[in-house]
C-alpha positions as a printed Julia matrix, in Angstrom:
121×3 Matrix{Float64}:
   1.66    0.9    19.24
   1.29   -0.27   15.66
   2.9     1.92   13.03
   3.1     1.56    9.27
   6.38    2.75    7.77
   6.31    3.41    4.03
   9.19    3.91    1.63
   9.94    3.97   -2.09
   8.04    6.95   -3.4
   9.61    9.57   -5.64
   9.72   11.17   -9.06
   9.81    9.07  -12.21
   9.2     9.62  -15.9
   6.18    8.18  -17.63
   6.78    4.56  -18.56
   9.13    4.04  -15.64
   8.85    1.9   -12.53
   8.83    2.34   -8.77
   8.54   -0.1    -5.87
   6.8     0.87   -2.65
   7.32   -0.93    0.64
   5.35   -0.75    3.87
   6.27   -2.47    7.13
   3.99   -2.73   10.13
   5.9    -2.41   13.39
   4.84   -3.14   16.96
   3.85   -6.19   18.98
   1.64   -7.64   16.26
   0.2   -11.13   16.38
  -1.44  -11.09   12.97
  -2.64   -8.84   10.16
  -5.59   -9.67    7.93
  -5.32   -7.66    4.74
  -2.64   -5.18    3.71
  -3.01   -2.79    0.84
  -2.28    0.45   -0.92
  -4.61    3.36   -1.53
  -3.88    6.65   -3.26
  -5.23   10.15   -3.23
  -4.6    12.77   -5.9
  -5.3    16.47   -5.3
  -9.01   17.19   -5.4
  -9.93   13.52   -5.62
 -11.15   10.89   -3.19
  -8.86    8.24   -1.82
  -9.12    5.09   -3.94
  -8.02    1.5    -3.75
  -4.86    0.67   -5.67
  -4.33   -2.92   -4.55
  -5.04   -5.15   -1.59
  -3.77   -8.58   -0.5
  -5.11  -10.91    2.15
  -2.98  -12.91    4.53
  -3.59  -15.93    2.32
  -2.44  -14.09   -0.81
  -5.71  -13.2    -2.51
  -5.27   -9.95   -4.41
  -7.59   -7.18   -5.55
  -6.62   -4.35   -7.92
  -8.18   -1.09   -8.92
  -9.25   -1.09  -12.55
  -6.81    1.64  -13.54
  -3.73   -0.31  -12.4
  -4.58   -3.85  -13.47
  -1.81   -5.34  -15.58
   0.69   -2.66  -14.53
   0.97   -2.94  -10.74
   1.7    -6.02   -8.65
   1.13   -6.32   -4.91
   2.95   -8.87   -2.79
   3.44   -9.56    0.86
   5.85  -11.12    3.35
   3.79  -12.22    6.35
   6.86  -13.04    8.45
   8.05   -9.44    8.07
   4.59   -7.8     8.21
   5.56   -6.09    4.98
   3.63   -5.36    1.81
   5.14   -4.3    -1.51
   3.74   -2.58   -4.56
   5.65   -2.93   -7.81
   4.49   -0.21  -10.18
   5.41   -0.56  -13.86
   4.52    1.47  -16.94
   3.68    4.44  -14.77
   1.49    7.19  -16.17
   1.12   10.85  -15.16
  -2.35   10.02  -13.85
  -0.74    7.7   -11.29
   0.6    10.79   -9.53
  -0.77   10.83   -5.99
   0.05   10.29   -2.34
   0.1     6.54   -1.75
  -1.06    5.25    1.63
  -0.47    1.85    3.13
  -3.27    0.22    5.11
  -3.29   -2.76    7.44
  -6.65   -4.13    8.51
  -7.91   -6.76   10.94
  -4.83   -6.23   13.07
  -4.45   -8.24   16.26
  -1.95   -7.09   18.87
  -1.83   -6.74   22.68
  -4.32   -3.86   22.58
  -6.37   -4.15   19.41
  -8.67   -6.74   17.9
  -9.64   -6.16   14.29
  -8.19   -2.64   14.1
  -7.22   -0.75   10.96
  -4.08    1.35   10.65
  -2.82    3.75    7.99
   0.63    4.9     7.02
   1.58    8.55    6.72
   1.68    8.43    2.92
   4.42    8.62    0.34
   4.39   10.88   -2.73
   4.6     9.36   -6.19
   5.01   11.82   -9.05
   5.07   10.72  -12.68
   6.24   13.29  -15.19
   5.13   13.27  -18.81
């Protein structure tokens, strides 16, 4: 069974930095895109950043220039380096792996359990 294990969330002051990690575990042959989404209280889940297996990245407008997504295909791990954090970045951050191929699934999408990021002003 594929699972996404996230780490790195926490409390930080405005202007600070955090690094999130997410590793996909299980008997995985390949993963298409991996990315990060976030959801603040009372708001819809939104894209933070996404990266394809080939390294093409997409960022949400509110994080461009501050956040950097990267990926280690050999480790099925995606990272999110978050710099110059703002209070409005406070949310639960979810990892997503899409187009997953393993013994059971073809083209499946999986989500992590979420990690809290809180930015104080």
